[in-house]
PDB file of C-alpha atoms in Angstrom:
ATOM      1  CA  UNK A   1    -154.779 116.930 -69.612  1.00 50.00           C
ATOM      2  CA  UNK A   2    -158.184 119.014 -69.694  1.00 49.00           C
ATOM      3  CA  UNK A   3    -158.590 119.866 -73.802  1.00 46.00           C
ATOM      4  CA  UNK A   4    -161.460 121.890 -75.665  1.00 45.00           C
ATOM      5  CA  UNK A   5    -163.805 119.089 -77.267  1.00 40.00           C
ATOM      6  CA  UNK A   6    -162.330 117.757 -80.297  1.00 37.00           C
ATOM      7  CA  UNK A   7    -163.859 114.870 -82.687  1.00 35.00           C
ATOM      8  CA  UNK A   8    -162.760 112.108 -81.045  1.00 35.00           C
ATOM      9  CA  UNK A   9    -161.931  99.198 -73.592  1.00 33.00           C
ATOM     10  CA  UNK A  10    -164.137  96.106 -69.809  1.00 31.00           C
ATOM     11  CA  UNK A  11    -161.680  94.593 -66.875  1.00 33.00           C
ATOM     12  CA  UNK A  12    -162.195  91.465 -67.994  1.00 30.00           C
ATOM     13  CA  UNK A  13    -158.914  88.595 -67.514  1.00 34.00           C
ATOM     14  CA  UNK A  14    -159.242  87.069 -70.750  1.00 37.00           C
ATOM     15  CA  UNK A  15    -156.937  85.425 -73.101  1.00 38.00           C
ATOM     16  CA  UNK A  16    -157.341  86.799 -77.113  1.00 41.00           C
ATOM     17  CA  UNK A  17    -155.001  84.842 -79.523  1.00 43.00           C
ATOM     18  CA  UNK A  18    -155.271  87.017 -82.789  1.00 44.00           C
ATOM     19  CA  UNK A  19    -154.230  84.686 -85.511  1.00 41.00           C
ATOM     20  CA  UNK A  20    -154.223  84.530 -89.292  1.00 40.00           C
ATOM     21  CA  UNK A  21    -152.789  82.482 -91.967  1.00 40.00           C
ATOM     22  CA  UNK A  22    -149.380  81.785 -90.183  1.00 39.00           C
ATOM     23  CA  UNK A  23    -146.364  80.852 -91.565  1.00 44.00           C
ATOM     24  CA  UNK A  24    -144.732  77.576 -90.032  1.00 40.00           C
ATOM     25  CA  UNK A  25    -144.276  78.094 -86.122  1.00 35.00           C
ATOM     26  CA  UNK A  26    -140.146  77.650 -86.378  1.00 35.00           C
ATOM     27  CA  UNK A  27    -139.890  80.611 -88.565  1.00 46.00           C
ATOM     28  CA  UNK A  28    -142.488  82.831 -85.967  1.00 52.00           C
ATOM     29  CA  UNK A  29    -142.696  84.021 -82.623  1.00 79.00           C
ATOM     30  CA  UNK A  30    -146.045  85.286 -80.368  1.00 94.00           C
ATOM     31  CA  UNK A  31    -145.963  88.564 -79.157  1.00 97.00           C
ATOM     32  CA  UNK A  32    -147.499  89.126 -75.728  1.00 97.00           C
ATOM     33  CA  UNK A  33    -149.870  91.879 -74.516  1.00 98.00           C
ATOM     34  CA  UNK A  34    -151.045  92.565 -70.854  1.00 97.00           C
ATOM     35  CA  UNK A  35    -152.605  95.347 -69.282  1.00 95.00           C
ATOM     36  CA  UNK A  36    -155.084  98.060 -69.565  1.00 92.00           C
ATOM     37  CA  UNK A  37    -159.341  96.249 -70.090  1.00 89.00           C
ATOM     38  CA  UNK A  38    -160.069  99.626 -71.472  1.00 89.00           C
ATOM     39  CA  UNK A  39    -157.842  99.147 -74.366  1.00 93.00           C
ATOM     40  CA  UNK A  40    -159.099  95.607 -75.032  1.00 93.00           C
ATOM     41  CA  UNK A  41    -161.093  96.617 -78.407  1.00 92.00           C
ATOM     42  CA  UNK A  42    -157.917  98.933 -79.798  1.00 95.00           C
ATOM     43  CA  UNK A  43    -155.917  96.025 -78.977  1.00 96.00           C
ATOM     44  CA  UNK A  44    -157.701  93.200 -80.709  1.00 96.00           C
ATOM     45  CA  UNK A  45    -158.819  94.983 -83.827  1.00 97.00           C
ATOM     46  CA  UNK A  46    -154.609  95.824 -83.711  1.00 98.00           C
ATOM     47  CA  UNK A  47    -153.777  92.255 -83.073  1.00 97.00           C
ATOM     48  CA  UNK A  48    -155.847  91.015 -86.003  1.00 97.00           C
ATOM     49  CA  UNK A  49    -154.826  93.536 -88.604  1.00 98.00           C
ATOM     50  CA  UNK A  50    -150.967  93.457 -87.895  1.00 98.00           C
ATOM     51  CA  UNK A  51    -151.353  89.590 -87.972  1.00 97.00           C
ATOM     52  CA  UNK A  52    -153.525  89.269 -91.283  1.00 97.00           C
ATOM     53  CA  UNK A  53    -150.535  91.636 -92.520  1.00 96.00           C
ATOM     54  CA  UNK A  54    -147.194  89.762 -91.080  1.00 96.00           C
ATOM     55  CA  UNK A  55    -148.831  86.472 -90.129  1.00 95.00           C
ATOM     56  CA  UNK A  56    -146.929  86.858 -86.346  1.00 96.00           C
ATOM     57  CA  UNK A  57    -149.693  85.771 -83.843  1.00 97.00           C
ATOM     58  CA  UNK A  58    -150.767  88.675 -81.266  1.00 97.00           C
ATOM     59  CA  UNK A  59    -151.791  87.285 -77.474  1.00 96.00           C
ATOM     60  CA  UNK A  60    -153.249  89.737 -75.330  1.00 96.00           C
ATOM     61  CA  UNK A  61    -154.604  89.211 -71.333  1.00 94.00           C
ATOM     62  CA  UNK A  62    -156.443  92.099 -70.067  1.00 93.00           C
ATOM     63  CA  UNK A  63    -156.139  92.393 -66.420  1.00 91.00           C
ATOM     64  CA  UNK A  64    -155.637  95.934 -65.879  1.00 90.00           C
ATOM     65  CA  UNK A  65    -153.053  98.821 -66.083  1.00 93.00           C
ATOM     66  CA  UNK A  66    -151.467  97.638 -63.453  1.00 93.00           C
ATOM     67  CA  UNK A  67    -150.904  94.177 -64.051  1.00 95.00           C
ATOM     68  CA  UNK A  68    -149.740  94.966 -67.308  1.00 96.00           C
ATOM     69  CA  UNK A  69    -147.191  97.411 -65.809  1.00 97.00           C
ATOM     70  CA  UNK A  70    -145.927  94.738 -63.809  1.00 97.00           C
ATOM     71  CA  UNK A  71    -145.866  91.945 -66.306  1.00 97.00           C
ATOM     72  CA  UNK A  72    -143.745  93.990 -68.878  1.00 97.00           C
ATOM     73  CA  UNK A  73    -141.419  95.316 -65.838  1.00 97.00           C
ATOM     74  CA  UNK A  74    -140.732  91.240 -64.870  1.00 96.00           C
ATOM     75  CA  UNK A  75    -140.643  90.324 -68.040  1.00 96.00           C
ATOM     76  CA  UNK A  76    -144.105  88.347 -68.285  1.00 96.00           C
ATOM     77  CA  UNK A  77    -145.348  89.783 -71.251  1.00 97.00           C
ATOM     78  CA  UNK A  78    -143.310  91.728 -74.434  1.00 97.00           C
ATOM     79  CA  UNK A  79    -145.352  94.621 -74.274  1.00 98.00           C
ATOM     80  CA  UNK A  80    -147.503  96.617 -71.020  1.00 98.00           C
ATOM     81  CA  UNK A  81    -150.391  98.037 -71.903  1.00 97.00           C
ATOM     82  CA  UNK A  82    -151.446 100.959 -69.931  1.00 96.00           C
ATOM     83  CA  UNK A  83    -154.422 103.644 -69.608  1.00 92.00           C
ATOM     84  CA  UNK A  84    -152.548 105.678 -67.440  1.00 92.00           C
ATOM     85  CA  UNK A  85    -149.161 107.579 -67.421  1.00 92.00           C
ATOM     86  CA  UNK A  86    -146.356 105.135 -65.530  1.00 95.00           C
ATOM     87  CA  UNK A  87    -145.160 106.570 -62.079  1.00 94.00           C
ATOM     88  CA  UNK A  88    -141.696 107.632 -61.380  1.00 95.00           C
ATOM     89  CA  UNK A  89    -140.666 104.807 -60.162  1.00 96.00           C
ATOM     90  CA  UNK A  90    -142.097 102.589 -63.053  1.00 97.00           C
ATOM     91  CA  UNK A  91    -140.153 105.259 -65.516  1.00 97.00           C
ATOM     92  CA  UNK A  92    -136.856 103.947 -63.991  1.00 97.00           C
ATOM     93  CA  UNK A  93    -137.696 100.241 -65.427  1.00 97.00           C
ATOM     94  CA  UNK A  94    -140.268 100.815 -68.512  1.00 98.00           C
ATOM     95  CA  UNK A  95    -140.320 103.445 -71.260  1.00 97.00           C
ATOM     96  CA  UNK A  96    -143.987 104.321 -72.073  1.00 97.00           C
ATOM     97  CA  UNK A  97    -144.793 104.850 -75.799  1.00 96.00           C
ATOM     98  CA  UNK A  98    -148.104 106.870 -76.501  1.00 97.00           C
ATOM     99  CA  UNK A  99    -150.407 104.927 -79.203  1.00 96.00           C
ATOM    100  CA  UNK A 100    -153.660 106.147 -79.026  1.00 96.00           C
ATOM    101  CA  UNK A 101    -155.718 109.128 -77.434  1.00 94.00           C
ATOM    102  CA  UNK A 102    -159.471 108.590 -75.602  1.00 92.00           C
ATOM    103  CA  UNK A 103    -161.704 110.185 -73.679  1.00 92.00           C
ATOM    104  CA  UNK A 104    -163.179 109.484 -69.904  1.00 94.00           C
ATOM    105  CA  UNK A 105    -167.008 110.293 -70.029  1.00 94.00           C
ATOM    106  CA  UNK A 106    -169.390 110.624 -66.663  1.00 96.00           C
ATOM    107  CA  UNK A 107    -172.600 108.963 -67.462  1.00 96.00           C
ATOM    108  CA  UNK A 108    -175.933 108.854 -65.073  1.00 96.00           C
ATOM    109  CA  UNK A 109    -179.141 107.155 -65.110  1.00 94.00           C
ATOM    110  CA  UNK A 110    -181.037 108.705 -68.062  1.00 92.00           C
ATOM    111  CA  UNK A 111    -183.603 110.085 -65.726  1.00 93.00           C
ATOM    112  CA  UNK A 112    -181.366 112.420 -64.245  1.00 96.00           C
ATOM    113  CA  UNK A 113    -182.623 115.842 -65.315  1.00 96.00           C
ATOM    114  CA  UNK A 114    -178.975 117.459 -64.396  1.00 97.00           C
ATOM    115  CA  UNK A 115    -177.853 118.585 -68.189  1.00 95.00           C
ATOM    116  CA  UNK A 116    -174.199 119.014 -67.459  1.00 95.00           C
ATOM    117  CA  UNK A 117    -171.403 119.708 -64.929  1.00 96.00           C
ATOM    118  CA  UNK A 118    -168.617 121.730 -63.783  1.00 96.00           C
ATOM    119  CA  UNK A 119    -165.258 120.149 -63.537  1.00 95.00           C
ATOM    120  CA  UNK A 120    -165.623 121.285 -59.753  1.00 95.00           C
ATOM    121  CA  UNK A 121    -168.915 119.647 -59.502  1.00 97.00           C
ATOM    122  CA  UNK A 122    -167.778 116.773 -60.739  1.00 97.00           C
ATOM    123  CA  UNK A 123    -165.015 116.364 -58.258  1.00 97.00           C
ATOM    124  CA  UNK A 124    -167.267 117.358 -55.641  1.00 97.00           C
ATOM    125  CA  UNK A 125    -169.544 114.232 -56.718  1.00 98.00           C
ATOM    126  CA  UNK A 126    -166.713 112.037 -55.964  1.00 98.00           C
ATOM    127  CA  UNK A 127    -164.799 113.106 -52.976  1.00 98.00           C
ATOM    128  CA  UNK A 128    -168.078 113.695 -50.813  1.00 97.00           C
ATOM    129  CA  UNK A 129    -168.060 117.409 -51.189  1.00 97.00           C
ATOM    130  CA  UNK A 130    -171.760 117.534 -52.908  1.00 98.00           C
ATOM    131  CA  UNK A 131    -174.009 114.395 -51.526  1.00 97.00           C
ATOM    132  CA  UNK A 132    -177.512 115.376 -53.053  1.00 98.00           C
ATOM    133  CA  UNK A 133    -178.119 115.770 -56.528  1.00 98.00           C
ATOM    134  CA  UNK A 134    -180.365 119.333 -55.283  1.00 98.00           C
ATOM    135  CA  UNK A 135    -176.770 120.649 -55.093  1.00 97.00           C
ATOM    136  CA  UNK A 136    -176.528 120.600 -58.864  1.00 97.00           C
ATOM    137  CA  UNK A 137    -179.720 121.257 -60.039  1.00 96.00           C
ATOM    138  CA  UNK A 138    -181.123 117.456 -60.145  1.00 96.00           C
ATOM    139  CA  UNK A 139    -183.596 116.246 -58.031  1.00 96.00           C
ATOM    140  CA  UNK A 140    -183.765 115.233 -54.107  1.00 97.00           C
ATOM    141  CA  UNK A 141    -181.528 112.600 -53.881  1.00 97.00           C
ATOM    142  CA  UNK A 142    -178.247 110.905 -52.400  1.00 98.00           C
ATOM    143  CA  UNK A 143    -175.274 110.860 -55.197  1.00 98.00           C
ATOM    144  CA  UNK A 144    -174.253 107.512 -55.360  1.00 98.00           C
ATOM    145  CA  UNK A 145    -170.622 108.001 -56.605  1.00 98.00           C
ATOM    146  CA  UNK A 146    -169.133 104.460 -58.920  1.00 98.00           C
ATOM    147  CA  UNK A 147    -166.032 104.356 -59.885  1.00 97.00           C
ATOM    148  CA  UNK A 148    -163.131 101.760 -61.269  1.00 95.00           C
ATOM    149  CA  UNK A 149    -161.080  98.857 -58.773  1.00 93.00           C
ATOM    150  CA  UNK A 150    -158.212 100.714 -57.686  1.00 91.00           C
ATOM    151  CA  UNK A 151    -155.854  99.229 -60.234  1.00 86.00           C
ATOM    152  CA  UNK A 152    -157.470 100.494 -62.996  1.00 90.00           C
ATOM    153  CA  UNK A 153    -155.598 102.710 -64.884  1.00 89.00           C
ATOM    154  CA  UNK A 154    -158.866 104.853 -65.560  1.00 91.00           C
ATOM    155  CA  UNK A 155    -159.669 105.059 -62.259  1.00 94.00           C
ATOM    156  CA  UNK A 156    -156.392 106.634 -61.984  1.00 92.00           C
ATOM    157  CA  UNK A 157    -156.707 108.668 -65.244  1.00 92.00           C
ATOM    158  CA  UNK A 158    -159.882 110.114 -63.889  1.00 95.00           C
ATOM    159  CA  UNK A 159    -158.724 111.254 -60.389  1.00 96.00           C
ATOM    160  CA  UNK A 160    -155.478 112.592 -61.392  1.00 94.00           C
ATOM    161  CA  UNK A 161    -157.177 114.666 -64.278  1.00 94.00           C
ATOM    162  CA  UNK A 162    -159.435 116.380 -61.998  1.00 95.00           C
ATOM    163  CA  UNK A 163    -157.043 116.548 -59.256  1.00 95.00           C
ATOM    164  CA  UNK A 164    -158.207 114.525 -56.633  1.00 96.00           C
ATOM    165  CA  UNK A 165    -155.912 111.298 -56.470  1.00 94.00           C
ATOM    166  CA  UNK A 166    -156.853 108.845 -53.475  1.00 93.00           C
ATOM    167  CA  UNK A 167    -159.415 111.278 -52.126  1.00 96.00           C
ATOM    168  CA  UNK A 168    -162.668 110.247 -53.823  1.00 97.00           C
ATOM    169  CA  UNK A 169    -165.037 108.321 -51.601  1.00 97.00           C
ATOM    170  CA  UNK A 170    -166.601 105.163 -54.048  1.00 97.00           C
ATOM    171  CA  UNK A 171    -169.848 103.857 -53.125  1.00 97.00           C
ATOM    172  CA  UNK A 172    -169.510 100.959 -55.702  1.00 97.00           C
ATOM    173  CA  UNK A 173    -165.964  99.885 -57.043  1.00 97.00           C
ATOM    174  CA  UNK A 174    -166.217  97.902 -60.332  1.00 95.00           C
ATOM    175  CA  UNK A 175    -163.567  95.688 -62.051  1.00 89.00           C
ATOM    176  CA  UNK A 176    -164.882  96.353 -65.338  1.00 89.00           C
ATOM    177  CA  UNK A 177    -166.735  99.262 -67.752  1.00 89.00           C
ATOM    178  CA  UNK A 178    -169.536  97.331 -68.098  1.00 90.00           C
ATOM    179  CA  UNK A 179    -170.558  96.596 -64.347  1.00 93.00           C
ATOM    180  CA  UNK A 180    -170.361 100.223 -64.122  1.00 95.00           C
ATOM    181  CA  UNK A 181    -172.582 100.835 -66.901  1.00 94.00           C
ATOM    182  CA  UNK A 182    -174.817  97.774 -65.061  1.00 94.00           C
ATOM    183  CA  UNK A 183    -174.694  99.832 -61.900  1.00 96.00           C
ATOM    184  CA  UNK A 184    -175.598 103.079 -63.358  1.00 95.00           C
ATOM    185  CA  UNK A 185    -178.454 101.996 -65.626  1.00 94.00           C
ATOM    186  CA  UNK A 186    -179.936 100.291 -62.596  1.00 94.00           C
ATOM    187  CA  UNK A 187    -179.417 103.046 -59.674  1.00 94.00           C
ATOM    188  CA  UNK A 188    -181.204 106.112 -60.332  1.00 92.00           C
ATOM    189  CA  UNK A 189    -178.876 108.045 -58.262  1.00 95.00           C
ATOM    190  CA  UNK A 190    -176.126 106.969 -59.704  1.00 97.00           C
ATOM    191  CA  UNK A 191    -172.629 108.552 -61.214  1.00 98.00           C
ATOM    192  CA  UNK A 192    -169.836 106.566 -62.949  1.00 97.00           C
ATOM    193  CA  UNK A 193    -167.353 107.155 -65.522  1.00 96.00           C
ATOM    194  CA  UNK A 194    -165.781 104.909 -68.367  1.00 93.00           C
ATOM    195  CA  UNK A 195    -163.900 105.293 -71.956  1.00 89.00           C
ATOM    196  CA  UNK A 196    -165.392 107.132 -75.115  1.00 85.00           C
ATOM    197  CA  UNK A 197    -166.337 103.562 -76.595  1.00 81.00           C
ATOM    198  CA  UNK A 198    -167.903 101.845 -73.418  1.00 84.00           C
ATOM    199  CA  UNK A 199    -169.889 105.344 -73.370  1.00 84.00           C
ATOM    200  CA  UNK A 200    -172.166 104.631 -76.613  1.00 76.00           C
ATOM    201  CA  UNK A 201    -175.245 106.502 -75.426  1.00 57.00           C
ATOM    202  CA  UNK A 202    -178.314 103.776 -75.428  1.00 63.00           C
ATOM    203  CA  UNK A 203    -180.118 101.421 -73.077  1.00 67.00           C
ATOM    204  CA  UNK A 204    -180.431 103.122 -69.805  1.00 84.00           C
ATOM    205  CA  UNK A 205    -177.356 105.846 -69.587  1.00 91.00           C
ATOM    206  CA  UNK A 206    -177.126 109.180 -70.376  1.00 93.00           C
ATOM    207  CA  UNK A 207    -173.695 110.870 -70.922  1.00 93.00           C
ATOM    208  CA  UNK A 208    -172.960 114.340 -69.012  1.00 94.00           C
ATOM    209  CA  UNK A 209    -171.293 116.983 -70.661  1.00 94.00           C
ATOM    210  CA  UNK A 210    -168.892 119.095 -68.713  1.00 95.00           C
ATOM    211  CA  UNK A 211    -168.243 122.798 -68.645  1.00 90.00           C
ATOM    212  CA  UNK A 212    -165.875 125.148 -68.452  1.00 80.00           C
ATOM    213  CA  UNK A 213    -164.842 128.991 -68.876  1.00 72.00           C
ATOM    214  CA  UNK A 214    -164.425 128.572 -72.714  1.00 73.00           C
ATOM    215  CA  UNK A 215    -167.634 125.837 -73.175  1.00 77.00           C
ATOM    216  CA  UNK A 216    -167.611 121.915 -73.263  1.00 82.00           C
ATOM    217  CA  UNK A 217    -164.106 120.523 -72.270  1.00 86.00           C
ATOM    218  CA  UNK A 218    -163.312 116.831 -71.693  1.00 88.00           C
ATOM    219  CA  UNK A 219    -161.329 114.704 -69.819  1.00 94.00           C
ATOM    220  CA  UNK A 220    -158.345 113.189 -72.300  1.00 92.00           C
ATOM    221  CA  UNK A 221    -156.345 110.666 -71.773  1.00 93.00           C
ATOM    222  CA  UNK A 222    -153.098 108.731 -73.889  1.00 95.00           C
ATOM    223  CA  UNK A 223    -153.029 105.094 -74.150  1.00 96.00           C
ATOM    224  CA  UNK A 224    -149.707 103.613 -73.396  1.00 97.00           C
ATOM    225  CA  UNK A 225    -147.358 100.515 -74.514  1.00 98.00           C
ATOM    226  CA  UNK A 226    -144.683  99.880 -72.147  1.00 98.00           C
ATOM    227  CA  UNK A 227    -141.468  98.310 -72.757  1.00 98.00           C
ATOM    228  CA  UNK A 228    -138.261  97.438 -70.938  1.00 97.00           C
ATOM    229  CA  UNK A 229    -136.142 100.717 -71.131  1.00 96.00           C
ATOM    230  CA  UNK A 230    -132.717 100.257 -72.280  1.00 92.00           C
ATOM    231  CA  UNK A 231    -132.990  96.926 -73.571  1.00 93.00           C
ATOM    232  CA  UNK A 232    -133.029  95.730 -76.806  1.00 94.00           C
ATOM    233  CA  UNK A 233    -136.120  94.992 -78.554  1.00 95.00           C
ATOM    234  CA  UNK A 234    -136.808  91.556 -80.331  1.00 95.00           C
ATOM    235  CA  UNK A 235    -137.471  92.016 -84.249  1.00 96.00           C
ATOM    236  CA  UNK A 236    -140.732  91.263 -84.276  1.00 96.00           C
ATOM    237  CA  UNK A 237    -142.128  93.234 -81.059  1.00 97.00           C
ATOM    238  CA  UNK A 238    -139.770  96.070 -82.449  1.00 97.00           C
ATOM    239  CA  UNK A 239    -142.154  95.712 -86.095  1.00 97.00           C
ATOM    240  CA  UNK A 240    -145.198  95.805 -83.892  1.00 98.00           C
ATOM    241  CA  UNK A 241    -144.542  98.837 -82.344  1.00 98.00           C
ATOM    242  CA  UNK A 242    -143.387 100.329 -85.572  1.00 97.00           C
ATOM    243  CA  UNK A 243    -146.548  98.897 -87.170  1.00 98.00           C
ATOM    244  CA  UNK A 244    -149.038 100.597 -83.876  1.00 98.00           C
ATOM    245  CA  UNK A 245    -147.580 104.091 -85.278  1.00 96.00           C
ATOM    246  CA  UNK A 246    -147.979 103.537 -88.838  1.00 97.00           C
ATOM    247  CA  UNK A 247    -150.400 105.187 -90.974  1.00 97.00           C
ATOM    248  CA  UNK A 248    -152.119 101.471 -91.260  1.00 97.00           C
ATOM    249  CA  UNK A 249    -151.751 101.380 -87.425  1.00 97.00           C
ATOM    250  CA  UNK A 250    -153.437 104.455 -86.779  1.00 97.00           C
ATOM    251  CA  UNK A 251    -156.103 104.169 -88.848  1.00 97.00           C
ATOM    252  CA  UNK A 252    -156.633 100.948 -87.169  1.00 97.00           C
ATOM    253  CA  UNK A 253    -156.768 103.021 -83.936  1.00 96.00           C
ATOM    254  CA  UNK A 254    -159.438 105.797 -85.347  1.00 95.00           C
ATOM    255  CA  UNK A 255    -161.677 102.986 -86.542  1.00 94.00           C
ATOM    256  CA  UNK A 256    -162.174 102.232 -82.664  1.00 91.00           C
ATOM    257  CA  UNK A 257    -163.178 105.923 -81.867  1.00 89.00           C
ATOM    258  CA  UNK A 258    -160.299 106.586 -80.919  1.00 92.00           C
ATOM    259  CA  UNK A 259    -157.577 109.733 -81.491  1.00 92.00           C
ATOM    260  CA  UNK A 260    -154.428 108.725 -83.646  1.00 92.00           C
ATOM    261  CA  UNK A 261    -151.030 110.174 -82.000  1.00 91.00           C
ATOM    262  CA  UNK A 262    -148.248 111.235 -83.774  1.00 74.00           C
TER     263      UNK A 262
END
């Protein structure tokens, strides 16, 4: 969903094991996390709170939206963690449970003089519609369009909310936020988009507002957990999730510039 601007993770396969002062290992079990890269700082700072507070050990692997999806749905990991709403056909296996709200943010070399687009420019960017910068008040020069792998569930996030799913034309395809933000800072020409947090203005990038009939909108976006739907939960993945929409949960989520939900 397009919203009015309101105050408000990298694709990286890693392995975080958030741990704390555990009771003995009989008496515990280790929930697992997989999915969305985007959600990677949410999820640790999560991990390590809820385990400092219960002493159950977190264990996250960041691999994308996708993967996540498809770990949860065969039973891989506890919980999928998603930056993108699940598909019909994923509905059927996995309920989706909102736990956090972000943004998606364009950003450009910093010496782009363009101060801000349309929504319709900004599709027209990406699907081949507008090639030279001229087009949009910038400068002579080819548009080099970046965007995420296509199992990103940003990538997806970002198409779908301007409405151009599978039609964009990607110069550069990157696995992560940060080779993005690589790939703009070193390519004058250069568009890309990632998350609120992987958008901290600095270095060589320069965020681009976006306009609409009523002034700056944005591009929002939920952050999902996904679980088996119509199974019962285990205790302590049930106290997680319970924990994730708690007052100390959320907080946890504004502290990483992100929106709570309710």
């Amino acid at each position: 969903m397009i919203l009015p601007k309101k105050a408000a993770l990298l694709a990286v396969s890693a392995v975080l094991l958030f741990s704390g002062c555990l009771p003995p290992a009989s008496s515990r079990r280790t929930i697992s996390l997989s999915g969305s890269a985007s959600m990677e700082q949410v999820l640790r700072a999560l991990g390590e709170d809820f385990t400092a507070r219960t002493g159950i050990s977190v264990e996250a692997q960041f691999g994308g939206s996708s993967q996540g999806i498809r770990d949860a749905a065969e039973g891989k990991a506890d919980i999928g963690c998603t930056s993108r709403a699940l598909t019909a056909q994923e509905q059927e296996i996995l309920e989706a449970i909102p736990v956090a709200s972000d943004y998606i943010i364009p950003i450009v070399h910093p010496d782009n003089p363009v101060p801000s687009l349309t929504l319709r420019q900004l599709s027209g960017l990406y699907t081949g519609e507008i090639r030279n910068w001229a087009e949009v008040g910038g400068t002579d020069s080819p548009v080099v369009a970046i965007g995420r792998d296509a199992a990103s569930g940003t990538r997806a996030a970002f198409e779908e909310l301007l409405g151009v799913s599978g039609q964009c034309l990607y110069a550069q395809e990157k696995d992560s936020a940060g080779g993005i933000r690589i790939a703009v800072e070193t390519t004058p020409g250069a568009i890309g988009y990632v998350s609120l947090e992987a958008a901290e203005e600095g270095g060589k990038i320069k965020r681009l507002p976006l306009n609409g009939e009523d002034g700056e909108v944005t591009l929002s976006r939920l952050f999902f957990m996904a679980v088996p739907r119509g199974k019962a939960l285990r205790d302590d993945v049930r106290e997680f999730l319970d924990y994730v929409h708690s007052e100390e949960g959320q907080d946890v989520v504004r502290s990483q510039k992100l929106g709570a939900v309710e």
